[in-house]
PDB file of C-alpha atoms in Angstrom:
ATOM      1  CA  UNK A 578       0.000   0.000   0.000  1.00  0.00           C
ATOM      2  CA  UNK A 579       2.724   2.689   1.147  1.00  0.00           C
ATOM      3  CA  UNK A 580       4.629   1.535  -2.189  1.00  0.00           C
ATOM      4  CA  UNK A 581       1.041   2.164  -4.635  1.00  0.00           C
ATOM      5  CA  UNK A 582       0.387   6.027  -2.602  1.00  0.00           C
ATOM      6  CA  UNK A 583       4.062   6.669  -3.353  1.00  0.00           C
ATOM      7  CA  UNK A 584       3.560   5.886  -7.302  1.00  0.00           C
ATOM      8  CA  UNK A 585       0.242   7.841  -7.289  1.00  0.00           C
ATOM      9  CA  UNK A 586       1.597  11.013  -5.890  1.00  0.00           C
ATOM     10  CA  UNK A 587       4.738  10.852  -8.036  1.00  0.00           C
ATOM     11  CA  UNK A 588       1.954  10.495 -10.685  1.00  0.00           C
ATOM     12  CA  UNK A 589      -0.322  14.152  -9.671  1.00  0.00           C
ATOM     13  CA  UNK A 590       3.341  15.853  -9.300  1.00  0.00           C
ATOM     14  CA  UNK A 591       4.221  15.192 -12.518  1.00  0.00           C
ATOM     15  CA  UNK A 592       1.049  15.347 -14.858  1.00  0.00           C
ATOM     16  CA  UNK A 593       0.836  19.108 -14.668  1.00  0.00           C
ATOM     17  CA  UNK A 594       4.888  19.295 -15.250  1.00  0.00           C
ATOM     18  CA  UNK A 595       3.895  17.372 -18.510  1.00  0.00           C
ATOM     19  CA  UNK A 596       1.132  19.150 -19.624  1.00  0.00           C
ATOM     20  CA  UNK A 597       2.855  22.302 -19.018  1.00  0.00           C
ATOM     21  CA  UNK A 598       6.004  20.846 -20.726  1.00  0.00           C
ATOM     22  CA  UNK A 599       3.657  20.077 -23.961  1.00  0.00           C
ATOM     23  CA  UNK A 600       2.320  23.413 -23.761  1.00  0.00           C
ATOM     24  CA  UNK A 601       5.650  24.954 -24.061  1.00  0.00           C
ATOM     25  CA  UNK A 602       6.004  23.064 -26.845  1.00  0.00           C
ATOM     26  CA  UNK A 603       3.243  24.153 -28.901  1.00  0.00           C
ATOM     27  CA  UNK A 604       3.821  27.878 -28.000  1.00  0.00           C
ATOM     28  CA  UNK A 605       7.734  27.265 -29.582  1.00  0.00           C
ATOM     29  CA  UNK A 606       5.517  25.599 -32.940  1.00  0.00           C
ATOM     30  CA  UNK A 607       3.468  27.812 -33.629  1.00  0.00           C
ATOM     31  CA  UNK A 608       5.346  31.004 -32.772  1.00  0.00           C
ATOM     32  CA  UNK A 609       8.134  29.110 -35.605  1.00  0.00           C
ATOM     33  CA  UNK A 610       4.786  28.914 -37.954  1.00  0.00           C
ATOM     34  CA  UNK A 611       4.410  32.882 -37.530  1.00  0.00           C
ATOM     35  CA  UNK A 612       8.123  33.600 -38.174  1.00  0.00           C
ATOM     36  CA  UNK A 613       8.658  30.979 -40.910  1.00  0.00           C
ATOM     37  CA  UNK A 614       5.438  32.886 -42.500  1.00  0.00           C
ATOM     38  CA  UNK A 615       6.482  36.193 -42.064  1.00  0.00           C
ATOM     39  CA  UNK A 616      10.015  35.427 -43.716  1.00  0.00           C
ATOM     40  CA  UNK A 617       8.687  33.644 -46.825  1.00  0.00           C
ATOM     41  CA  UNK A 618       5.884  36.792 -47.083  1.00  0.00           C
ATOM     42  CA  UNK A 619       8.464  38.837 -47.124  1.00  0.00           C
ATOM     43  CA  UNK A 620      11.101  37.349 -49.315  1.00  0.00           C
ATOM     44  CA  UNK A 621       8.237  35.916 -51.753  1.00  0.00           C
ATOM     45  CA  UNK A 622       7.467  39.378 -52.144  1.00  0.00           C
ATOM     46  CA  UNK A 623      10.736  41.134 -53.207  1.00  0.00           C
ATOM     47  CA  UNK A 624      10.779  38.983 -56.113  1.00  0.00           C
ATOM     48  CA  UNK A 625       9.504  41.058 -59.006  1.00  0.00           C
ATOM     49  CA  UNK A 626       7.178  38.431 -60.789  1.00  0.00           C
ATOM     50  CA  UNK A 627       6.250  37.104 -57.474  1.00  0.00           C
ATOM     51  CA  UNK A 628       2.137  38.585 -58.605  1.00  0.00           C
ATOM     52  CA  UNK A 629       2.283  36.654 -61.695  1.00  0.00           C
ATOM     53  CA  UNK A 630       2.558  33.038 -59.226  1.00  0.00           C
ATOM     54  CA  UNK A 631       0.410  34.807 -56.637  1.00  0.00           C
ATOM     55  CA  UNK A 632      -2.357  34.212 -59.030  1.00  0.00           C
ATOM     56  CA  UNK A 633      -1.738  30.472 -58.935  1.00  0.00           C
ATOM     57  CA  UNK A 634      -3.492  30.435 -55.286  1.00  0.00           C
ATOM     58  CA  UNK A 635      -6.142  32.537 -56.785  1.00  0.00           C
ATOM     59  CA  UNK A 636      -6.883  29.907 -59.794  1.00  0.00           C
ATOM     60  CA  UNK A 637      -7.106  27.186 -56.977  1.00  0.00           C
ATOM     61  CA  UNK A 638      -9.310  29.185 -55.005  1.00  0.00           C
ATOM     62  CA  UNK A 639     -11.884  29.606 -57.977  1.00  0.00           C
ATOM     63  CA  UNK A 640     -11.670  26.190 -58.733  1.00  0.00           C
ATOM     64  CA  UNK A 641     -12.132  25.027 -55.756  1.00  0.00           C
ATOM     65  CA  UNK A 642     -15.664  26.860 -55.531  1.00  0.00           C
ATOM     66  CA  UNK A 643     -16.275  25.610 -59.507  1.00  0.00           C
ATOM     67  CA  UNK A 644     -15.527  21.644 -58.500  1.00  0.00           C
ATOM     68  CA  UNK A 645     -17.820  21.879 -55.915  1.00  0.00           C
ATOM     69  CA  UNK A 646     -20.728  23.942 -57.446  1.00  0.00           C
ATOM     70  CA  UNK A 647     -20.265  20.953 -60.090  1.00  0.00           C
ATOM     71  CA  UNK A 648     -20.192  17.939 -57.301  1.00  0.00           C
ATOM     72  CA  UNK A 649     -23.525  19.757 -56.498  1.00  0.00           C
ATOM     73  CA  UNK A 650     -25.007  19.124 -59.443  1.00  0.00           C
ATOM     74  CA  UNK A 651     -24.452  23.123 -59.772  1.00  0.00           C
ATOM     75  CA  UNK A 652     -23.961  25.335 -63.186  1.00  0.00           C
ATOM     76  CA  UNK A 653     -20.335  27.215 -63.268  1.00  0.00           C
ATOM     77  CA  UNK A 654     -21.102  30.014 -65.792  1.00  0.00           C
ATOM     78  CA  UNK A 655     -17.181  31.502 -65.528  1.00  0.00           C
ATOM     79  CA  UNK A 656     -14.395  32.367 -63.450  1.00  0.00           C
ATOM     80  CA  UNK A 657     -12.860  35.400 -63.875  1.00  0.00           C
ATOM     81  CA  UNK A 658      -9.091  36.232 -62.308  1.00  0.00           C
ATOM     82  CA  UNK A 659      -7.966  39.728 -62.392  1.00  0.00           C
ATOM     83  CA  UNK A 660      -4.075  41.276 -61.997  1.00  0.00           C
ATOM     84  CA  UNK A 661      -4.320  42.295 -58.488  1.00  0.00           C
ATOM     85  CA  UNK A 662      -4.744  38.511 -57.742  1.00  0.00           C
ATOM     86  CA  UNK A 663      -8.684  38.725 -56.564  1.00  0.00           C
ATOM     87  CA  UNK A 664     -11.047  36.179 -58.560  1.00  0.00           C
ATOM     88  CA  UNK A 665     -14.513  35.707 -59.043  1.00  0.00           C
ATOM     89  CA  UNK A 666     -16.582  32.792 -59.561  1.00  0.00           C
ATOM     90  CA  UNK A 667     -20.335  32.794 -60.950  1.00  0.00           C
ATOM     91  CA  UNK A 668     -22.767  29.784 -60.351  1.00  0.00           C
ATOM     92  CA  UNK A 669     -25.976  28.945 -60.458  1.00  0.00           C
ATOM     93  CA  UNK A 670     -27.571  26.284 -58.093  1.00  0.00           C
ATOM     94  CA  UNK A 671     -30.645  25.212 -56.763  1.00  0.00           C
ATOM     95  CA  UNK A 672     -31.340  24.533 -52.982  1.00  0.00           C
ATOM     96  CA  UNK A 673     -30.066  27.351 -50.480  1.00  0.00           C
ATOM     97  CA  UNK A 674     -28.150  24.875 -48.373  1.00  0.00           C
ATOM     98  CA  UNK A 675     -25.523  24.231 -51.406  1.00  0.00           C
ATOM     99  CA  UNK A 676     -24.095  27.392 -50.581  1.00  0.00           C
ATOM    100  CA  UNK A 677     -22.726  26.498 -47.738  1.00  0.00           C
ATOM    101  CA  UNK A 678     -20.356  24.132 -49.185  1.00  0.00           C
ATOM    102  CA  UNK A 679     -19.741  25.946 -52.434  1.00  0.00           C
ATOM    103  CA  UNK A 680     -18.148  29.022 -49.977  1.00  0.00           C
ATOM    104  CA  UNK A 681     -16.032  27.232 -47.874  1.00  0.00           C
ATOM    105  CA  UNK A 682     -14.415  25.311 -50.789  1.00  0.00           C
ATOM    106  CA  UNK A 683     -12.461  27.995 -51.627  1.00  0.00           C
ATOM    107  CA  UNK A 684     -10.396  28.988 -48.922  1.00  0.00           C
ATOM    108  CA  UNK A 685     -10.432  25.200 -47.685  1.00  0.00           C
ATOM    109  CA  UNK A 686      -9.336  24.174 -51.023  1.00  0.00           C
ATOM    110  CA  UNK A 687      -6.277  26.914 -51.528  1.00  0.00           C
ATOM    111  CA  UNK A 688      -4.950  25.864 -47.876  1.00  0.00           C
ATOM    112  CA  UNK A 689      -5.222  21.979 -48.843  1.00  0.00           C
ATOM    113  CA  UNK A 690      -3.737  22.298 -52.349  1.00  0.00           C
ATOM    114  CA  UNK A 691      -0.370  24.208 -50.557  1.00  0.00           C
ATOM    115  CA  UNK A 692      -0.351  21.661 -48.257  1.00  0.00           C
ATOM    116  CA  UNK A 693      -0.766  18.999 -51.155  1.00  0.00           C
ATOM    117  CA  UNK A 694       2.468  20.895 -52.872  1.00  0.00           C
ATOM    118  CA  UNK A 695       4.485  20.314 -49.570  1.00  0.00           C
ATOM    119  CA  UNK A 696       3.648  16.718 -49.494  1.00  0.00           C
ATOM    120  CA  UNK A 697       4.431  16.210 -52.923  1.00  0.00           C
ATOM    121  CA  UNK A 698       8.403  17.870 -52.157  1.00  0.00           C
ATOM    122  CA  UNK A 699       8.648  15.690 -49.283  1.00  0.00           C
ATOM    123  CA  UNK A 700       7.941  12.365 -51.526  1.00  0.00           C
ATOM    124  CA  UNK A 701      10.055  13.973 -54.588  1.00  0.00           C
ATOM    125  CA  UNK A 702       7.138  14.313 -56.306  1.00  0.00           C
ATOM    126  CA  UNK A 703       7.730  17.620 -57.740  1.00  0.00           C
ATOM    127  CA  UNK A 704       6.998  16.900 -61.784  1.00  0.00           C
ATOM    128  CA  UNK A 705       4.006  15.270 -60.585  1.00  0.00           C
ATOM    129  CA  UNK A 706       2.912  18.931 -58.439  1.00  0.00           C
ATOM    130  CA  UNK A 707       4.085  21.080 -61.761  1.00  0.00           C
ATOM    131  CA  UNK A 708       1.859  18.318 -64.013  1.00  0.00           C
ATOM    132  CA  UNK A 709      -0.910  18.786 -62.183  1.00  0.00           C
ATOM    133  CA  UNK A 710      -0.350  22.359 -61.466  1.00  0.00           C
ATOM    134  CA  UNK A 711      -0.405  22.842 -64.933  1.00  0.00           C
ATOM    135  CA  UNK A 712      -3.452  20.851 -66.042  1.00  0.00           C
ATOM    136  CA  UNK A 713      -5.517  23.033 -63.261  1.00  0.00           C
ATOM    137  CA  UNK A 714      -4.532  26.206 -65.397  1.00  0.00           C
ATOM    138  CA  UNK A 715      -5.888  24.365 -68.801  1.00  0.00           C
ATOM    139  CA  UNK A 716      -8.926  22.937 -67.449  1.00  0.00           C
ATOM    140  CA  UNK A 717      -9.642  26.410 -66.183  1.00  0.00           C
ATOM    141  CA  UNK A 718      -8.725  28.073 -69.372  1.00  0.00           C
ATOM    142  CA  UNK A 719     -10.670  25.359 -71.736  1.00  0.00           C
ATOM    143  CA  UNK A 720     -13.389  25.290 -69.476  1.00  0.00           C
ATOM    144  CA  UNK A 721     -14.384  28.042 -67.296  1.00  0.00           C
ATOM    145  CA  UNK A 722     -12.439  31.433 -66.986  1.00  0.00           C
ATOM    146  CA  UNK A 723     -13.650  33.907 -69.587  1.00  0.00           C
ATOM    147  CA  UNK A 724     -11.962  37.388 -69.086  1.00  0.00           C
ATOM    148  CA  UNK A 725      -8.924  38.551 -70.681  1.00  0.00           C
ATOM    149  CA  UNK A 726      -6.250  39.141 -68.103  1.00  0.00           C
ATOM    150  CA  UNK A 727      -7.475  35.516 -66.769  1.00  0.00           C
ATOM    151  CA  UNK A 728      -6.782  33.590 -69.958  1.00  0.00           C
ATOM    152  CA  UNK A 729      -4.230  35.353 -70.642  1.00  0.00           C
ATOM    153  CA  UNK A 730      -2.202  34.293 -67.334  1.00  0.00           C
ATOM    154  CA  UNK A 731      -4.055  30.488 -67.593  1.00  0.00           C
ATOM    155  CA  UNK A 732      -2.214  30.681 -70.910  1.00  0.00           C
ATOM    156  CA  UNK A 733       1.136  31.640 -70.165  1.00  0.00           C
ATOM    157  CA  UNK A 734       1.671  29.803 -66.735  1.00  0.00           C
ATOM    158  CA  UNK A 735       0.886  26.449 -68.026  1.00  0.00           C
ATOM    159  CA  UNK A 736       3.128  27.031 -71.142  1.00  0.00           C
ATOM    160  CA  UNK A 737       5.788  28.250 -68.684  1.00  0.00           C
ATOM    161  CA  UNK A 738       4.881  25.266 -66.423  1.00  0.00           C
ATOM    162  CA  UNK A 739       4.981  22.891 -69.052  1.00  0.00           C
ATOM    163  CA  UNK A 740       8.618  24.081 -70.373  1.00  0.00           C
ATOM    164  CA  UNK A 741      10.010  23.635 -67.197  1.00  0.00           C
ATOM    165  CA  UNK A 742       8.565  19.978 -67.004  1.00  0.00           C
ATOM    166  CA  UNK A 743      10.059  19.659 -70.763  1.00  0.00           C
ATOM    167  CA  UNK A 744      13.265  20.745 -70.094  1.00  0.00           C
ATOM    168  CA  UNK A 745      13.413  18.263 -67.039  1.00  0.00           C
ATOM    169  CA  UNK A 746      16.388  19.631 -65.052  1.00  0.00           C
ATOM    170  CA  UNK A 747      16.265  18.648 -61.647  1.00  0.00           C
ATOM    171  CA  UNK A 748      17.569  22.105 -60.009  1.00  0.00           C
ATOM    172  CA  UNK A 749      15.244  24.240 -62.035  1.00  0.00           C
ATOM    173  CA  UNK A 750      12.251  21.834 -61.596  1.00  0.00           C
ATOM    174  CA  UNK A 751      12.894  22.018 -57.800  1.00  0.00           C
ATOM    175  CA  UNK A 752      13.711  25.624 -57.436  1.00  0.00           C
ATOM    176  CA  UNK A 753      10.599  26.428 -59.522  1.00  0.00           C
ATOM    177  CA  UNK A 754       8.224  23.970 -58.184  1.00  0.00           C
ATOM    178  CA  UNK A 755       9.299  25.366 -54.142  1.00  0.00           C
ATOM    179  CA  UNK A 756       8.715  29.176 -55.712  1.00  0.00           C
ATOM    180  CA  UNK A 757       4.923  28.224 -56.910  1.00  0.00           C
ATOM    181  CA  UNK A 758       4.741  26.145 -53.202  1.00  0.00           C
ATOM    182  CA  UNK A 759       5.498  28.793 -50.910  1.00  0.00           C
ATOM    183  CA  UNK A 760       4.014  31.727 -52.573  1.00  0.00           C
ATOM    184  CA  UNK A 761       0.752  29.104 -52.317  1.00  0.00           C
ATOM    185  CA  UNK A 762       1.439  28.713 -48.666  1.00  0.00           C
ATOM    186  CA  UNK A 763       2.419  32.361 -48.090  1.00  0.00           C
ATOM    187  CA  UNK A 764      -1.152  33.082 -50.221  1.00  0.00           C
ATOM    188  CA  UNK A 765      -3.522  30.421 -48.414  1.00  0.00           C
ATOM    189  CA  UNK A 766      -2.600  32.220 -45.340  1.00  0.00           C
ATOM    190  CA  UNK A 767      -2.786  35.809 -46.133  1.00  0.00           C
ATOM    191  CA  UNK A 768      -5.929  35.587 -48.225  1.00  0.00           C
ATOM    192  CA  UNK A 769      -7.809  34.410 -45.096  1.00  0.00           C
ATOM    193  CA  UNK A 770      -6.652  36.369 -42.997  1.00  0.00           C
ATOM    194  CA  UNK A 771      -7.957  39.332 -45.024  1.00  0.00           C
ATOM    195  CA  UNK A 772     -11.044  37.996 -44.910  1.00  0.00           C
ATOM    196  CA  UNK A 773     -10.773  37.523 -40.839  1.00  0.00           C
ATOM    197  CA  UNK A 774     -10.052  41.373 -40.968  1.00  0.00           C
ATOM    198  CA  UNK A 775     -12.776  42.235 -43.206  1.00  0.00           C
ATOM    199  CA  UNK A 776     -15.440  40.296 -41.349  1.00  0.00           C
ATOM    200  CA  UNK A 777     -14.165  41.918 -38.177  1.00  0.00           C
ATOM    201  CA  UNK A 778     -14.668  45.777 -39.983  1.00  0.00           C
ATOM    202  CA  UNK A 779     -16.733  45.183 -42.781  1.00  0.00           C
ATOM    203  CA  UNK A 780     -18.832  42.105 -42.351  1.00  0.00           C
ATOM    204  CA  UNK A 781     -21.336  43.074 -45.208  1.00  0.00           C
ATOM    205  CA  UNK A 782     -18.063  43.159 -47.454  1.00  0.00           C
ATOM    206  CA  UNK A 783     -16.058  39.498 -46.388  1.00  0.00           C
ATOM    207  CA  UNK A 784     -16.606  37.359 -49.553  1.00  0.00           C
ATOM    208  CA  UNK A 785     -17.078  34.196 -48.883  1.00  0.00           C
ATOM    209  CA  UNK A 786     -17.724  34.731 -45.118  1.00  0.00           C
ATOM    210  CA  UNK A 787     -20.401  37.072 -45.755  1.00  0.00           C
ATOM    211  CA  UNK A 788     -22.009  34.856 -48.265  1.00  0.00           C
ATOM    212  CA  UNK A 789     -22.250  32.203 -45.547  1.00  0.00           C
ATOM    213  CA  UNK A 790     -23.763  34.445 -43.186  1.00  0.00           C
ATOM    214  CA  UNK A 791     -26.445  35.011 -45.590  1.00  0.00           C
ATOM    215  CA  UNK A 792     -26.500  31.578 -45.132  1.00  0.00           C
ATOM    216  CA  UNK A 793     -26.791  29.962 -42.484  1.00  0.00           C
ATOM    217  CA  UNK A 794     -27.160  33.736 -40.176  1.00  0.00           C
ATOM    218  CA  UNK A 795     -23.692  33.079 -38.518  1.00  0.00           C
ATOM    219  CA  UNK A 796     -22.086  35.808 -38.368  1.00  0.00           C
ATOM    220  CA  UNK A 797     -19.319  36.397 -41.326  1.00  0.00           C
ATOM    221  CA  UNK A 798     -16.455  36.713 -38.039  1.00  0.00           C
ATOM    222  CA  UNK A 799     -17.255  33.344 -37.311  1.00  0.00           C
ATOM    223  CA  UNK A 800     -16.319  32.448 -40.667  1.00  0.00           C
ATOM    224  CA  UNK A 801     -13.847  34.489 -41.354  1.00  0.00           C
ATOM    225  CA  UNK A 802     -12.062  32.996 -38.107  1.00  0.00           C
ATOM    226  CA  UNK A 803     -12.638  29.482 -39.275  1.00  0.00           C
ATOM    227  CA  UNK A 804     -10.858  30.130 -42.804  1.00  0.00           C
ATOM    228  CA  UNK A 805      -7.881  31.622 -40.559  1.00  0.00           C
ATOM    229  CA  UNK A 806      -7.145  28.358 -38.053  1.00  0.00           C
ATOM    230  CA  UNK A 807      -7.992  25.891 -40.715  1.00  0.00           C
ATOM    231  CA  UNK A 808      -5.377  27.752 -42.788  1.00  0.00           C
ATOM    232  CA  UNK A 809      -3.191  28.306 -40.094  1.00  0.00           C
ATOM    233  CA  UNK A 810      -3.464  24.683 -39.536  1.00  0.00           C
ATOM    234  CA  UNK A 811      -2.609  23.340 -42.814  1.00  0.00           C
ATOM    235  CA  UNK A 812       0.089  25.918 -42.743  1.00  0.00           C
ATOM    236  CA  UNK A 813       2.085  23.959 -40.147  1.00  0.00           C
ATOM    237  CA  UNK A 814       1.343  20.998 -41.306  1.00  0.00           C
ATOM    238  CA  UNK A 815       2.986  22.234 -44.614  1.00  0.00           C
ATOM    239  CA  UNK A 816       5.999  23.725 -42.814  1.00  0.00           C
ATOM    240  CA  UNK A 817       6.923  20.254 -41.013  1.00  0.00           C
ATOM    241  CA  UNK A 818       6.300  18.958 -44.293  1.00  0.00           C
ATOM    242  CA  UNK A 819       9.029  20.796 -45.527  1.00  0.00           C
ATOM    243  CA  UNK A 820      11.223  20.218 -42.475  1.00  0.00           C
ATOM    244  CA  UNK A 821      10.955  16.657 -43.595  1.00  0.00           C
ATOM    245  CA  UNK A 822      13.172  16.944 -46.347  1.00  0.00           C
ATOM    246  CA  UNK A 823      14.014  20.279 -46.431  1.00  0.00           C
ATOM    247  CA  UNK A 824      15.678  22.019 -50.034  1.00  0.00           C
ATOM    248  CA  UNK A 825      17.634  18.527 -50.423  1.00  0.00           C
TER     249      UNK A 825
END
């Protein structure tokens, strides 16, 4: 008995020691998310065609919202992308309820796909990412954006995409494949947390958050805060994807 009351006690001492131990932990994770963020934002952006792959989170976005309107059973009129990387997709669906899905694809789908990218690096799957990077800009161009600037830019990525897959040498591949990845990531991340912003001050004006207030009456911050952890989320998932293998 005196033996089992010993091993119990050491057991109540040392739980909270744990716990707070773990806690610690995720404090050091997450605060390495924010900085490993705000590094690539920055860098990502002092490139000077770093907008013209900015757009390639936009596409995904859109598309996201068009594959689901069309799981739905929905009608995708167009998608239209514009230069200063916003995007706009038009549908047409019957029963109210479908809009619930069809607005969270987007941002759910944009912080998945970067996450998908950062997968695909850690396996050495990058042909395979640029591939199907590049056959997301043609089915979007063949079958649903219709405005100039955004066929334009369908256009030219996935010839530009498609050269680098031709040309097949490993260093470009890889240093071009990791650009398009973590301006995704940087993207996924930013986008939303616009949106958080906007719901906060201008919840009649939040996209997607607003249009699921309309929705279900939840208020567009609600939304708006869910699109920021779930990309948050994915984001360091992503990042200790990367860890994984690292530029090797």
């Amino acid at each position: 008995m005196p033996r089992r009351l010993w091993y119990n006690s050491v057991i109540r001492t040392a739980g909270p020691r744990i716990e707070s131990k773990k806690e610690g932990i995720a404090i050091k994770s997450w605060l390495r998310v924010a900085l490993f963020l705000g590094i690539t934002a920055f860098l990502t952006r002092l490139l000077p065609f770093s907008d013209f792959f900015r757009n390639v989170d936009t596409l995904v976005h859109e598309m996201s919202h068009a594959i689901v309107t069309l799981l739905l059973s929905g009608d995708v009129r167009y998608i239209h992308l514009y230069s200063d990387q916003s995007g706009l997709t038009y549908t047409a669906y019957a029963g109210h309820w479908k809009s619930i899905p069809i607005s969270l694809a987007g941002y759910f789908g944009s912080a998945l796909f970067a996450t998908l990218l950062f997968y695909l690096h850690s396996l050495r799957k990058e042909r395979a990412g640029l591939i199907a990077i590049a056959t997301i800009a043609v089915l979007g161009l063949a079958l649903f954006v219709r405005n100039g600037f955004g066929a334009a830019w369908c256009a030219g990525f996935a010839v530009l995409t498609i050269l680098i897959v031709v040309l097949s040498r490993p260093g470009l591949i890889k240093g071009y494949y990791l650009l398009i990845a973590f301006i995704c990531l940087v993207e996924s991340v930013i986008s939303a947390l616009i949106i958080l912003s906007l719901s906060l001050q201008q919840p009649g004006a939040a996209g997607d958050a607003t249009n699921l207030d309309s929705a279900t009456y939840i208020p567009a911050l609600f939304w708006g805060l869910l699109f920021a952890v779930f990309s948050l989320v994915c984001a360091r998932s992503s990042i200790k994807l990367f860890y994984k293998r690292g530029f090797d």
